[in-house]
């Protein structure tokens, strides 16, 4: 579906969804519980635990959790075992939820490396049962909270996407706001203050059972190596409810920016404010740092935050050109990370059939291209196409090993005998030969395409037409 490398905010968040079974964002968001829930009580505006546990809502939550799959929590239960467990225990669990007695299990700590080797990111994977209950909570909370969120907020919201956030940012730059306050919140998901968050939720939720259940989820311990450590702050990524809670908290930042009349775009904890001058940007950064510290008890990371030109910064994996009508382009850091991922696959390709290597590479290329299809600077895709084809030719050159084998394969692929022997015995390394004319002729682009290699520039054109 950006790291302080936010295209994998798109990757980190997508990873959290895959591992922990979190909420899906752009394909319909949370399934709203129908107003006809048999057990719903009170008027439509009030939110009660009865609405959370009603049959229709729980069935929708079950389908979402099973569809998301995800890794097991501390109890080791997979989504495949959820149905049989619910048949045995659901009535008792329901009574605990209605009676304000349900206690969540600890979450399982999982650490994933951040892009560029910049440390690790912590995920907290709830049990399958707790994911089900969190999803049920999300489905009744999101329809009430989401319509009140800012129009400039795009992360984890139904019908909104990173691409829409990028288009909004481009519109601000085109309107003459050619300086950006790139705001980075230090370890946001690990530093969320529980009391501040709960006070924001209590303004809209009157059922104390729901509030206490959410607080229990916030304070559920984290298990690592068989030991459980208690949490007093933070909303570990990995559960369906965490993204909504982050939006509830940061909505106050959105309201403050709107009250001041600023142009901004926020995607999760990535917030860019667009201004007309460096001086204005410095003033905004200082005042926002004060506001976040005092009102939300959040810390701005001054090392990663900056006031700069938008084309010198990265937002959700993209950057912009310097034109007065700017264009979107893939950020250099995103290209570098992509190459690293491709290298990992190709490194495993030695000794394997080229068709098998390309088959493993294909979904990576399609997924990356799907996200970066908004780039209007196509030369990046052309250069990557050439680089990938050359890396594949390196694999073949190395597999052929000896000069006699190389000459034989070059002849078989259409080269003249004399030229094939000169090329096979030139003494140059694999990378040089992979870029030379003899390998381009022996292993043409057409042949690699027949094996299933994705042509990024062609795929970008196809996606542009289809959208």
Coordinates of C-alpha atoms in Angstrom, one line a residue:
X1 CA 0.0 0.0 0.0
X2 CA 6.9 5.2 2.9
X3 CA 11.9 5.0 8.4
X4 CA 11.8 8.5 8.7
X5 CA 11.9 7.1 5.2
X6 CA 8.4 7.3 4.7
X7 CA 7.8 5.4 1.6
X8 CA 8.0 2.8 4.0
X9 CA 5.9 4.4 6.2
X10 CA 3.9 2.9 3.5
X11 CA 6.3 -0.3 4.0
X12 CA 6.4 -0.2 7.7
X13 CA 2.7 0.2 8.0
X14 CA 2.1 -2.4 5.3
X15 CA 4.5 -4.7 7.2
X16 CA 2.7 -4.1 10.4
X17 CA -0.6 -5.0 8.7
X18 CA 0.8 -8.2 7.3
X19 CA 2.5 -9.3 10.6
X20 CA -0.1 -8.2 13.0
X21 CA -3.3 -8.2 11.0
X22 CA -3.9 -4.5 11.3
X23 CA -6.4 -2.3 9.6
X24 CA -6.6 -2.0 5.8
X25 CA -6.5 1.6 4.7
X26 CA -7.6 2.5 1.2
X27 CA -9.8 -0.4 0.2
X28 CA -12.8 0.6 2.2
X29 CA -11.2 1.0 5.6
X30 CA -13.0 -0.5 8.6
X31 CA -16.3 -2.2 7.9
X32 CA -18.9 -0.1 9.6
X33 CA -21.2 -1.9 12.0
X34 CA -24.7 -1.8 10.7
X35 CA -27.2 0.3 12.7
X36 CA -29.5 -2.8 12.8
X37 CA -27.3 -4.7 15.2
X38 CA -29.7 -6.8 17.3
X39 CA -28.1 -6.0 20.6
X40 CA -27.4 -2.3 20.0
X41 CA -29.0 -0.1 22.6
X42 CA -29.4 3.6 22.9
X43 CA -29.5 6.1 20.1
X44 CA -27.3 6.1 17.0
X45 CA -25.0 8.9 18.4
X46 CA -24.1 7.0 21.6
X47 CA -21.4 4.3 21.5
X48 CA -21.8 1.3 23.8
X49 CA -20.1 -2.0 24.4
X50 CA -23.3 -3.7 23.3
X51 CA -22.7 -2.2 19.8
X52 CA -19.1 -3.5 19.8
X53 CA -20.1 -7.1 20.6
X54 CA -23.2 -7.3 18.5
X55 CA -23.3 -10.3 16.1
X56 CA -23.0 -8.3 12.8
X57 CA -20.0 -6.3 14.0
X58 CA -18.2 -9.3 15.4
X59 CA -18.7 -11.3 12.2
X60 CA -17.3 -8.4 10.1
X61 CA -14.3 -8.2 12.5
X62 CA -13.8 -11.9 12.2
X63 CA -13.7 -11.8 8.4
X64 CA -11.2 -8.9 8.4
X65 CA -8.9 -10.6 10.9
X66 CA -8.9 -13.9 9.1
X67 CA -8.5 -12.2 5.7
X68 CA -5.5 -10.2 7.0
X69 CA -3.9 -13.5 8.4
X70 CA -0.9 -12.2 10.4
X71 CA 1.4 -13.9 12.8
X72 CA 0.3 -15.5 16.1
X73 CA 0.7 -13.6 19.4
X74 CA 2.1 -14.8 22.7
X75 CA -0.4 -17.7 23.0
X76 CA 0.8 -19.2 19.6
X77 CA -2.8 -19.3 18.2
X78 CA -3.1 -18.7 14.5
X79 CA -6.1 -17.3 12.7
X80 CA -7.0 -20.8 11.6
X81 CA -7.7 -21.8 15.2
X82 CA -9.8 -18.7 16.0
X83 CA -13.2 -20.1 14.9
X84 CA -13.0 -23.3 17.0
X85 CA -11.8 -21.2 20.1
X86 CA -14.7 -18.8 19.6
X87 CA -17.3 -21.6 19.4
X88 CA -16.0 -22.8 22.8
X89 CA -15.4 -19.5 24.6
X90 CA -17.2 -16.6 22.9
X91 CA -20.1 -16.5 25.3
X92 CA -17.8 -16.2 28.3
X93 CA -15.6 -13.6 26.5
X94 CA -18.7 -11.6 25.6
X95 CA -19.9 -11.5 29.2
X96 CA -16.4 -10.4 30.3
X97 CA -16.5 -7.5 27.8
X98 CA -20.0 -6.5 28.8
X99 CA -19.2 -6.8 32.5
X100 CA -16.0 -4.7 32.2
X101 CA -13.8 -7.6 33.3
X102 CA -11.9 -8.6 30.1
X103 CA -8.1 -8.4 30.4
X104 CA -6.0 -8.4 27.2
X105 CA -3.0 -10.7 26.9
X106 CA 0.5 -9.2 26.6
X107 CA 1.7 -8.4 23.0
X108 CA 4.6 -10.2 21.4
X109 CA 7.5 -8.0 20.8
X110 CA 8.9 -8.1 17.2
X111 CA 11.8 -5.9 16.0
X112 CA 12.2 -5.2 12.3
X113 CA 15.3 -3.4 10.9
X114 CA 14.7 0.2 9.7
X115 CA 15.7 1.0 6.2
X116 CA 19.3 2.1 5.7
X117 CA 20.4 0.2 8.9
X118 CA 19.2 3.0 11.1
X119 CA 18.3 0.8 14.1
X120 CA 15.2 -1.3 14.6
X121 CA 11.5 -0.6 14.7
X122 CA 9.4 -2.2 17.5
X123 CA 6.1 -4.0 16.7
X124 CA 3.7 -5.4 19.3
X125 CA 1.7 -8.3 17.9
X126 CA -1.5 -9.0 19.9
X127 CA -3.1 -12.4 20.1
X128 CA -5.6 -13.3 17.5
X129 CA -8.4 -12.9 20.0
X130 CA -7.3 -9.4 20.9
X131 CA -6.9 -8.5 17.3
X132 CA -10.5 -9.6 16.8
X133 CA -11.7 -7.4 19.7
X134 CA -9.6 -4.4 18.6
X135 CA -11.0 -4.8 15.0
X136 CA -14.5 -4.8 16.4
X137 CA -13.7 -1.6 18.4
X138 CA -12.2 0.0 15.3
X139 CA -15.3 -0.7 13.3
X140 CA -17.6 1.3 15.6
X141 CA -15.1 4.0 16.5
X142 CA -13.8 4.9 13.1
X143 CA -17.2 5.9 11.6
X144 CA -17.6 8.3 14.5
X145 CA -14.2 9.8 14.6
X146 CA -13.1 9.8 11.0
X147 CA -15.6 12.4 9.7
X148 CA -14.3 14.9 12.2
X149 CA -10.6 14.6 11.2
X150 CA -8.9 17.3 9.2
X151 CA -9.2 17.2 5.4
X152 CA -5.3 17.5 5.4
X153 CA -4.9 14.2 7.2
X154 CA -4.5 11.2 5.0
X155 CA -2.9 8.3 6.9
X156 CA -5.0 5.2 8.0
X157 CA -8.3 6.7 6.8
X158 CA -10.9 5.0 4.6
X159 CA -10.8 6.3 1.1
X160 CA -7.5 8.2 1.6
X161 CA -4.0 7.2 0.5
X162 CA -0.4 8.3 0.4
X163 CA -0.9 9.3 -3.3
X164 CA -3.6 11.7 -2.3
X165 CA -1.3 13.2 0.3
X166 CA 1.4 13.7 -2.3
X167 CA -1.0 15.4 -4.7
X168 CA -2.1 17.8 -2.0
X169 CA 1.5 18.6 -1.1
X170 CA 2.3 19.3 -4.8
X171 CA -0.7 21.6 -5.0
X172 CA 0.6 23.6 -2.0
X173 CA 4.1 24.0 -3.7
X174 CA 2.5 25.0 -7.0
X175 CA 0.5 27.7 -5.1
X176 CA 3.8 29.4 -4.2
X177 CA 4.5 27.8 -0.8
X178 CA 8.0 26.7 -1.8
X179 CA 9.4 26.1 1.7
X180 CA 8.5 23.1 3.8
X181 CA 8.6 22.5 7.6
X182 CA 9.4 18.8 7.6
X183 CA 8.3 17.8 11.1
X184 CA 9.6 14.5 12.6
X185 CA 8.2 13.3 15.9
X186 CA 10.7 11.4 17.9
X187 CA 9.7 7.7 18.4
X188 CA 6.0 8.8 18.1
X189 CA 4.4 5.4 18.5
X190 CA 6.6 4.6 21.5
X191 CA 6.1 7.9 23.2
X192 CA 2.3 8.4 23.1
X193 CA 1.2 9.6 26.5
X194 CA -1.7 7.4 27.7
X195 CA -3.4 10.1 29.8
X196 CA -3.4 12.7 27.1
X197 CA -4.8 10.1 24.6
X198 CA -7.5 8.9 26.9
X199 CA -8.6 12.4 27.7
X200 CA -9.2 13.0 23.9
X201 CA -11.2 9.7 23.7
X202 CA -13.3 10.5 26.7
X203 CA -14.6 13.7 25.0
X204 CA -16.4 11.5 22.5
X205 CA -16.9 8.1 24.2
X206 CA -19.3 8.0 27.2
X207 CA -19.3 4.3 27.9
X208 CA -16.7 3.8 30.6
X209 CA -16.3 0.1 29.7
X210 CA -15.0 1.0 26.3
X211 CA -12.6 3.6 27.7
X212 CA -11.3 1.2 30.3
X213 CA -10.8 -1.6 27.7
X214 CA -8.8 0.8 25.4
X215 CA -6.6 1.8 28.4
X216 CA -6.0 -1.9 29.2
X217 CA -4.9 -2.4 25.6
X218 CA -2.6 0.6 25.9
X219 CA -1.1 -0.8 29.1
X220 CA -1.0 -4.5 28.1
X221 CA 2.5 -5.8 28.8
X222 CA 5.0 -6.7 26.1
X223 CA 6.6 -10.2 26.1
X224 CA 10.1 -10.8 25.0
X225 CA 12.1 -13.9 25.8
X226 CA 9.4 -15.2 28.1
X227 CA 9.4 -12.1 30.3
X228 CA 6.6 -9.5 30.3
X229 CA 7.4 -5.8 30.8
X230 CA 4.6 -3.3 31.6
X231 CA 4.0 -0.3 29.4
X232 CA 3.2 3.2 30.7
X233 CA 3.4 5.0 27.3
X234 CA 3.2 4.3 23.6
X235 CA 0.9 2.4 21.2
X236 CA 3.0 -0.3 19.7
X237 CA 2.3 -0.9 16.0
X238 CA 0.9 -4.2 15.0
X239 CA -2.7 -4.1 16.3
X240 CA -5.8 -2.8 14.3
X241 CA -6.6 0.0 16.9
X242 CA -3.2 1.7 17.0
X243 CA -3.5 3.7 13.8
X244 CA -6.9 5.2 14.8
X245 CA -5.6 6.1 18.2
X246 CA -2.6 7.9 16.7
X247 CA -5.0 9.9 14.5
X248 CA -7.1 10.8 17.5
X249 CA -4.1 12.2 19.3
X250 CA -2.6 14.1 16.3
X251 CA -6.0 15.5 15.3
X252 CA -5.3 18.2 17.9
X253 CA -2.1 19.1 16.0
X254 CA -4.2 19.3 12.8
X255 CA -6.7 21.6 14.5
X256 CA -4.0 23.9 15.7
X257 CA -2.5 24.2 12.2
X258 CA -5.9 24.9 10.7
X259 CA -6.6 27.5 13.4
X260 CA -3.3 29.3 12.4
X261 CA -4.3 29.1 8.7
X262 CA -1.3 27.0 7.6
X263 CA -1.2 24.8 4.6
X264 CA -0.1 21.3 5.6
X265 CA -0.3 17.6 4.8
X266 CA -0.1 14.9 7.5
X267 CA 0.2 11.2 6.9
X268 CA 0.3 9.3 10.2
X269 CA 3.2 10.9 12.2
X270 CA 4.8 12.5 9.0
X271 CA 3.7 16.1 8.9
X272 CA 4.8 18.7 6.3
X273 CA 3.8 22.4 6.7
X274 CA 4.2 24.6 3.6
X275 CA 5.2 28.2 3.9
X276 CA 6.5 31.0 1.7
X277 CA 9.9 31.7 3.3
X278 CA 12.7 30.1 5.4
X279 CA 12.1 32.7 8.2
X280 CA 8.4 31.8 8.4
X281 CA 9.3 28.1 8.4
X282 CA 11.7 28.5 11.3
X283 CA 9.1 30.4 13.3
X284 CA 6.5 27.7 12.6
X285 CA 8.9 24.9 13.6
X286 CA 9.8 26.6 16.9
X287 CA 6.1 27.3 17.8
X288 CA 5.0 23.7 16.9
X289 CA 7.8 22.2 19.0
X290 CA 6.4 24.2 21.9
X291 CA 2.8 23.2 21.2
X292 CA 3.6 19.5 20.9
X293 CA 5.6 19.4 24.0
X294 CA 3.1 21.3 26.2
X295 CA -0.2 20.0 24.8
X296 CA 0.5 16.5 23.6
X297 CA 3.8 15.7 25.5
X298 CA 5.5 14.7 22.2
X299 CA 9.1 15.5 21.3
X300 CA 10.2 16.9 17.9
X301 CA 13.4 15.3 16.6
X302 CA 15.4 18.3 15.7
X303 CA 18.1 16.2 14.0
X304 CA 15.5 14.9 11.5
X305 CA 13.2 17.9 11.3
X306 CA 14.1 20.7 9.0
X307 CA 13.0 23.8 7.2
X308 CA 14.1 23.4 3.6
X309 CA 13.1 23.4 0.0
X310 CA 10.6 20.5 -0.8
X311 CA 12.8 19.1 -3.6
X312 CA 15.6 18.7 -1.0
X313 CA 13.4 16.7 1.3
X314 CA 11.6 13.3 1.0
X315 CA 7.9 12.8 1.8
X316 CA 6.4 9.3 1.7
X317 CA 9.2 8.0 -0.5
X318 CA 8.8 10.8 -3.1
X319 CA 10.4 14.2 -3.7
X320 CA 9.6 17.0 -6.1
X321 CA 11.2 18.8 -9.0
X322 CA 12.1 22.5 -8.7
X323 CA 9.6 23.7 -11.4
X324 CA 7.0 26.2 -10.4
X325 CA 4.5 23.5 -11.4
X326 CA 6.4 20.8 -9.6
X327 CA 6.4 17.1 -10.6
X328 CA 6.6 14.1 -8.4
X329 CA 9.7 11.9 -8.6
X330 CA 11.1 8.9 -6.7
X331 CA 13.4 10.1 -3.9
X332 CA 17.0 9.0 -4.3
X333 CA 16.9 7.2 -0.9
X334 CA 13.9 5.1 -2.1
X335 CA 15.9 4.1 -5.2
X336 CA 18.8 3.1 -3.0
X337 CA 16.6 0.9 -0.8
X338 CA 14.9 -0.6 -3.8
X339 CA 18.3 -1.6 -5.3
X340 CA 19.3 -3.2 -2.0
X341 CA 16.2 -5.3 -2.0
X342 CA 16.8 -6.4 -5.6
X343 CA 20.4 -7.2 -4.8
X344 CA 19.2 -9.6 -2.0
X345 CA 17.1 -11.5 -4.5
X346 CA 19.8 -11.6 -7.2
X347 CA 22.4 -12.7 -4.7
X348 CA 20.4 -15.9 -4.2
X349 CA 20.2 -16.3 -8.0
X350 CA 23.6 -17.8 -8.4
X351 CA 23.2 -21.4 -9.5
X352 CA 19.5 -21.1 -10.2
X353 CA 17.7 -20.9 -13.5
X354 CA 17.3 -17.3 -14.7
X355 CA 13.5 -17.8 -15.1
X356 CA 13.3 -18.8 -11.4
X357 CA 15.2 -15.7 -10.4
X358 CA 12.9 -13.5 -12.5
X359 CA 9.8 -15.2 -11.1
X360 CA 11.0 -14.3 -7.6
X361 CA 11.8 -10.7 -8.6
X362 CA 8.5 -10.1 -10.5
X363 CA 6.2 -9.4 -7.5
X364 CA 8.7 -7.1 -5.9
X365 CA 9.0 -5.0 -9.1
X366 CA 5.2 -4.9 -9.6
X367 CA 4.6 -3.9 -6.0
X368 CA 7.3 -1.2 -6.1
X369 CA 6.0 0.1 -9.4
X370 CA 2.4 0.2 -8.1
X371 CA 3.4 2.6 -5.3
X372 CA 5.7 4.7 -7.4
X373 CA 3.5 5.0 -10.4
X374 CA 2.8 8.6 -9.5
X375 CA 6.4 9.6 -10.4
X376 CA 6.3 11.9 -13.5
X377 CA 10.1 11.7 -13.9
X378 CA 10.4 8.5 -15.9
X379 CA 14.2 8.5 -16.3
X380 CA 14.5 6.8 -12.9
X381 CA 12.5 3.8 -14.2
X382 CA 14.6 3.7 -17.4
X383 CA 17.8 3.7 -15.4
X384 CA 16.5 1.0 -13.1
X385 CA 15.4 -1.2 -16.0
X386 CA 18.9 -1.0 -17.5
X387 CA 20.5 -1.8 -14.1
X388 CA 18.3 -4.8 -13.4
X389 CA 18.9 -6.3 -16.9
X390 CA 22.6 -5.8 -16.4
X391 CA 22.5 -7.6 -13.0
X392 CA 20.7 -10.5 -14.6
X393 CA 23.3 -10.8 -17.3
X394 CA 25.9 -10.8 -14.6
X395 CA 24.3 -13.9 -13.2
X396 CA 24.5 -15.7 -16.6
X397 CA 28.1 -14.7 -17.2
X398 CA 29.1 -16.0 -13.8
X399 CA 27.2 -19.3 -14.3
X400 CA 29.0 -19.9 -17.6
X401 CA 32.3 -19.7 -15.6
X402 CA 34.9 -20.9 -18.1
X403 CA 35.9 -19.2 -21.4
X404 CA 34.9 -22.3 -23.4
X405 CA 31.4 -22.4 -21.8
X406 CA 31.0 -18.7 -22.4
X407 CA 32.0 -18.9 -26.0
X408 CA 29.7 -21.9 -26.6
X409 CA 26.7 -20.0 -25.1
X410 CA 27.4 -16.8 -27.0
X411 CA 27.6 -18.8 -30.3
X412 CA 24.4 -20.6 -29.4
X413 CA 22.7 -17.2 -28.8
X414 CA 23.6 -15.9 -32.2
X415 CA 27.1 -14.4 -32.1
X416 CA 29.7 -15.2 -34.7
X417 CA 32.4 -17.7 -33.7
X418 CA 35.3 -15.3 -33.8
X419 CA 33.5 -12.6 -31.9
X420 CA 32.3 -15.1 -29.3
X421 CA 35.8 -16.3 -28.6
X422 CA 37.2 -12.8 -28.4
X423 CA 34.4 -11.8 -26.0
X424 CA 34.7 -15.0 -23.8
X425 CA 38.5 -14.5 -23.4
X426 CA 38.7 -10.7 -22.9
X427 CA 39.7 -11.1 -19.2
X428 CA 37.2 -8.5 -18.0
X429 CA 35.0 -8.9 -15.0
X430 CA 31.3 -9.9 -14.9
X431 CA 29.9 -6.4 -14.5
X432 CA 31.9 -5.1 -17.5
X433 CA 30.9 -8.0 -19.7
X434 CA 27.2 -7.7 -18.6
X435 CA 27.2 -4.2 -20.0
X436 CA 29.1 -5.0 -23.2
X437 CA 27.5 -5.4 -26.6
X438 CA 28.1 -9.1 -26.9
X439 CA 26.0 -9.8 -23.8
X440 CA 23.3 -7.3 -24.8
X441 CA 23.1 -9.1 -28.2
X442 CA 23.2 -12.6 -26.6
X443 CA 20.7 -11.8 -23.9
X444 CA 18.4 -9.1 -25.4
X445 CA 15.7 -7.2 -23.5
X446 CA 13.1 -9.2 -25.5
X447 CA 14.4 -12.5 -24.2
X448 CA 14.3 -11.3 -20.6
X449 CA 10.7 -10.1 -21.1
X450 CA 9.8 -13.5 -22.4
X451 CA 11.0 -15.0 -19.1
X452 CA 8.6 -12.6 -17.3
X453 CA 10.8 -9.7 -16.4
X454 CA 8.8 -6.6 -15.6
X455 CA 9.7 -3.5 -17.7
X456 CA 9.3 -0.7 -15.2
X457 CA 8.9 2.1 -17.8
X458 CA 6.2 0.1 -19.7
X459 CA 4.5 -0.8 -16.4
X460 CA 4.5 2.9 -15.4
X461 CA 2.8 3.8 -18.7
X462 CA 0.3 1.1 -18.3
X463 CA -0.6 2.1 -14.8
X464 CA -0.8 5.8 -15.8
X465 CA -3.4 4.8 -18.5
X466 CA -5.4 2.6 -16.2
X467 CA -5.6 5.3 -13.5

